[in-house]
Amino acid sequence: MVVVTGQNKVSGNPDDAMSSSDAEDDFQEPATPTATQAGQALPLLPQQFPEVVPLNVGGMYFTTRLSTLRRYEDTMLAAMFSGRHYIPTDPEGRYFIDRDGTYFGDILNFLRSGDLPPRERVRSVYKEAQYYSIGPLLDNLEDIQPLKGEKVRQAFLGLMPYYKDHLERIIEIAKLRAMQRKARFAKLKVCVFKEEMPITPYECPHFNSLRFERSESETKLFEHHCEVDVSFGPWEAVA
């Protein structure tokens, strides 16, 4: 008979016994797995969420349905509560989001019923909607004031030639004038004008390839004779 215990030597008839190395190969018990090995062998299961989800957003508490958080698939909230990512909980068991919760109620109201925030909170909610990547809310907010006006303004400035260069010149002149007058601010006269070209809706797609010739009298209609500090234009643009 051959008796093997751990790595102890084999006892028994030497003629019948196997070598120590052979015995270890056949009878060695598996080692106790380490924590790292256990983690690799047993991956974490997807996180399960209740139908009614308690939330702690930066110390402010909310409660909503899981379906509300998953309303739009391409949002950060839908990804967070998809079960693919681990979300920590506070001591009371609320799912914790490390973000200022001041405007999170407005985010939930939109996800629940499409409600939009009042005008004074539009900018702040827009910032939160950007963080949570809620595209439909961003689109709605961009169509109301004050964001709509800012959107139009940026579009106009994008068409204005040499805007940044002229803006730097305006600031330079204003500083110099204020210093000369020993004042805290200065007023400048700025002229912004464009030549409105007679383009129909049909012609708009071809605008870049169009060139209009004006008579001398027509050209004078677009001249300006103001005494200004900085002038934007003229430039050709759609009426």
C-alpha positions as a printed NumPy array, in Angstrom:
array([[  0.   ,   0.   ,   0.   ],
       [  1.152,   3.554,  -0.728],
       [  0.157,   6.4  ,   1.54 ],
       [  0.542,   9.995,   0.393],
       [ -0.023,  12.924,   2.743],
       [  0.677,  16.396,   1.318],
       [  4.334,  16.454,   0.386],
       [  5.419,  13.803,   2.972],
       [  7.576,  10.97 ,   1.772],
       [  5.959,   7.782,   0.602],
       [  5.973,   4.86 ,   3.066],
       [  5.538,   1.216,   2.168],
       [  7.225,  -1.384,   0.048],
       [  9.766,   0.411,  -2.12 ],
       [  9.239,  -2.091,  -4.903],
       [  5.496,  -1.345,  -5.106],
       [  5.668,   2.356,  -4.328],
       [  5.643,   5.112,  -6.879],
       [  8.156,   7.909,  -6.728],
       [  7.3  ,  10.984,  -4.702],
       [  6.916,  13.174,  -7.794],
       [  4.605,  10.659,  -9.499],
       [  2.441,  10.436,  -6.402],
       [  2.144,  14.202,  -6.18 ],
       [  1.091,  14.43 ,  -9.816],
       [ -1.731,  11.911,  -9.292],
       [ -2.951,  12.782,  -5.812],
       [ -2.125,  16.472,  -5.189],
       [ -5.148,  18.408,  -3.893],
       [ -6.008,  21.743,  -5.501],
       [ -4.718,  24.767,  -3.656],
       [ -7.155,  27.129,  -1.965],
       [ -7.938,  29.9  ,  -4.506],
       [ -6.826,  33.421,  -3.673],
       [ -9.19 ,  36.385,  -3.662],
       [ -7.915,  37.481,  -7.055],
       [ -8.39 ,  34.053,  -8.541],
       [-11.865,  33.812,  -7.053],
       [-12.775,  37.132,  -8.578],
       [-11.587,  35.981, -11.967],
       [-13.339,  32.664, -11.677],
       [-16.632,  34.122, -10.43 ],
       [-17.375,  37.397, -12.242],
       [-19.899,  39.752, -10.679],
       [-23.444,  39.257, -11.851],
       [-25.281,  42.209, -13.457],
       [-26.597,  44.581, -10.807],
       [-30.321,  44.186, -10.207],
       [-32.516,  47.233,  -9.56 ],
       [-35.969,  47.413,  -7.99 ],
       [-38.941,  48.711,  -9.938],
       [-39.051,  51.786,  -7.669],
       [-35.562,  53.275,  -7.36 ],
       [-34.483,  55.424,  -4.377],
       [-31.784,  57.926,  -5.326],
       [-29.27 ,  60.084,  -3.5  ],
       [-27.984,  62.759,  -5.872],
       [-25.332,  64.78 ,  -4.105],
       [-27.198,  64.547,  -0.805],
       [-30.668,  65.249,  -2.217],
       [-33.175,  62.37 ,  -2.216],
       [-35.434,  61.321,  -5.084],
       [-37.643,  58.356,  -5.866],
       [-38.667,  57.281,  -9.353],
       [-39.479,  54.258, -11.456],
       [-36.712,  52.303, -13.11 ],
       [-38.502,  52.715, -16.443],
       [-38.268,  56.506, -16.049],
       [-34.484,  56.387, -15.718],
       [-34.347,  54.171, -18.803],
       [-36.786,  56.284, -20.854],
       [-34.197,  57.183, -23.5  ],
       [-31.646,  54.495, -24.357],
       [-28.734,  56.747, -25.325],
       [-28.54 ,  58.626, -22.023],
       [-26.1  ,  58.277, -19.163],
       [-28.912,  57.439, -16.741],
       [-30.123,  54.588, -18.93 ],
       [-26.574,  53.233, -19.083],
       [-26.038,  53.624, -15.328],
       [-29.218,  51.695, -14.502],
       [-28.916,  49.117, -17.257],
       [-27.33 ,  46.627, -14.858],
       [-24.013,  46.643, -16.695],
       [-22.408,  49.072, -14.232],
       [-22.089,  48.977, -10.468],
       [-23.675,  51.908,  -8.611],
       [-22.778,  52.378,  -4.924],
       [-25.452,  52.907,  -2.299],
       [-25.539,  55.143,   0.768],
       [-26.114,  53.766,   4.298],
       [-29.885,  53.898,   3.713],
       [-29.671,  51.825,   0.546],
       [-30.264,  54.704,  -1.903],
       [-28.329,  54.564,  -5.167],
       [-25.753,  57.332,  -5.061],
       [-24.943,  59.714,  -7.933],
       [-22.05 ,  62.058,  -7.182],
       [-23.571,  65.153,  -8.759],
       [-25.267,  68.323,  -7.506],
       [-28.938,  67.413,  -7.22 ],
       [-30.36 ,  70.948,  -7.339],
       [-31.787,  70.527, -10.833],
       [-32.157,  66.75 , -10.919],
       [-35.876,  67.113, -10.212],
       [-36.222,  68.999, -13.516],
       [-34.408,  66.146, -15.253],
       [-36.836,  63.617, -13.764],
       [-39.885,  65.719, -14.64 ],
       [-38.839,  65.729, -18.283],
       [-38.215,  61.973, -18.267],
       [-41.588,  61.38 , -16.606],
       [-43.857,  63.59 , -18.667],
       [-41.81 ,  65.85 , -20.937],
       [-42.153,  68.893, -18.673],
       [-39.67 ,  71.709, -19.255],
       [-38.203,  73.951, -16.539],
       [-39.182,  77.617, -16.109],
       [-37.151,  80.17 , -18.018],
       [-34.933,  81.172, -15.092],
       [-33.631,  77.599, -14.768],
       [-33.177,  76.793, -18.451],
       [-29.419,  77.392, -18.562],
       [-28.727,  75.353, -15.419],
       [-30.94 ,  72.447, -16.501],
       [-29.306,  72.529, -19.932],
       [-25.93 ,  72.031, -18.26 ],
       [-27.274,  69.014, -16.342],
       [-28.877,  67.61 , -19.486],
       [-25.482,  67.801, -21.169],
       [-23.9  ,  65.865, -18.295],
       [-26.545,  63.129, -18.437],
       [-26.516,  63.172, -22.278],
       [-30.294,  63.586, -22.606],
       [-30.545,  64.592, -26.248],
       [-34.34 ,  65.159, -26.451],
       [-34.195,  67.536, -23.471],
       [-31.273,  69.43 , -24.996],
       [-33.201,  69.865, -28.251],
       [-36.259,  71.205, -26.42 ],
       [-34.275,  73.627, -24.285],
       [-32.453,  75.031, -27.302],
       [-35.788,  76.109, -28.767],
       [-36.795,  78.307, -25.815],
       [-35.349,  81.479, -24.375],
       [-32.726,  82.366, -23.403],
       [-30.951,  79.558, -25.269],
       [-32.805,  80.187, -28.503],
       [-31.563,  83.769, -28.628],
       [-28.028,  82.631, -27.882],
       [-28.267,  80.025, -30.626],
       [-29.357,  82.662, -33.153],
       [-26.63 ,  85.013, -31.954],
       [-23.921,  82.406, -32.377],
       [-25.214,  81.555, -35.849],
       [-25.084,  85.239, -36.807],
       [-21.594,  85.72 , -35.396],
       [-20.48 ,  82.657, -37.316],
       [-21.436,  84.428, -40.552],
       [-19.829,  87.731, -39.587],
       [-16.406,  88.115, -41.216],
       [-13.392,  88.653, -38.956],
       [-15.536,  88.766, -35.826],
       [-12.811,  87.746, -33.365],
       [-10.258,  90.129, -34.866],
       [-12.721,  93.02 , -34.74 ],
       [-13.748,  92.149, -31.192],
       [-10.137,  92.366, -30.031],
       [ -9.833,  95.741, -31.751],
       [-13.015,  96.99 , -30.059],
       [-11.641,  96.034, -26.647],
       [ -8.278,  97.651, -27.397],
       [ -9.865, 100.933, -28.499],
       [-12.256, 100.953, -25.545],
       [ -9.445, 100.456, -23.021],
       [ -7.364, 103.219, -24.569],
       [-10.296, 105.627, -24.659],
       [-11.22 , 104.885, -21.052],
       [ -7.642, 105.525, -19.935],
       [ -7.533, 108.809, -21.844],
       [-10.752, 109.971, -20.21 ],
       [ -9.889, 108.425, -16.833],
       [-13.212, 106.632, -16.923],
       [-14.294, 103.161, -15.873],
       [-15.873, 102.446, -19.255],
       [-15.973, 103.799, -22.793],
       [-18.619, 103.936, -25.504],
       [-17.768, 102.982, -29.06 ],
       [-19.7  , 103.269, -32.288],
       [-19.757, 100.006, -34.198],
       [-21.343,  99.497, -37.607],
       [-22.521,  96.064, -38.701],
       [-24.094,  95.764, -42.123],
       [-24.379,  93.394, -45.042],
       [-25.437,  93.552, -48.661],
       [-28.734,  91.718, -48.902],
       [-28.765,  89.689, -52.053],
       [-32.105,  88.971, -53.809],
       [-32.076,  85.207, -53.376],
       [-35.251,  83.167, -53.517],
       [-35.73 ,  79.989, -51.443],
       [-35.097,  78.015, -54.618],
       [-31.732,  79.706, -55.106],
       [-30.545,  79.367, -51.498],
       [-28.845,  75.961, -51.948],
       [-26.809,  77.49 , -54.784],
       [-25.924,  80.654, -52.904],
       [-22.176,  79.993, -52.749],
       [-21.974,  79.802, -56.546],
       [-24.005,  82.959, -57.198],
       [-22.529,  86.382, -57.902],
       [-24.688,  89.408, -58.524],
       [-23.592,  92.462, -60.44 ],
       [-24.961,  95.777, -59.193],
       [-25.241,  99.03 , -61.019],
       [-23.463, 102.076, -59.599],
       [-26.723, 103.473, -58.228],
       [-27.572, 100.173, -56.537],
       [-24.119,  99.961, -55.004],
       [-24.573, 103.386, -53.367],
       [-27.659, 102.074, -51.585],
       [-25.416,  99.791, -49.543],
       [-22.775, 102.363, -48.698],
       [-22.668, 103.853, -45.247],
       [-21.134, 107.146, -44.173],
       [-21.284, 106.803, -40.393],
       [-18.398, 107.9  , -38.224],
       [-17.659, 104.639, -36.483],
       [-14.764, 103.124, -34.563],
       [-15.064,  99.626, -35.988],
       [-16.995,  98.448, -39.016],
       [-18.187,  94.938, -39.825],
       [-18.979,  94.669, -43.483],
       [-20.225,  94.988, -45.986],
       [-20.49 ,  91.331, -46.903],
       [-22.823,  89.538, -49.232],
       [-25.553,  87.616, -47.429],
       [-29.028,  86.278, -47.948],
       [-31.714,  88.853, -47.251]])
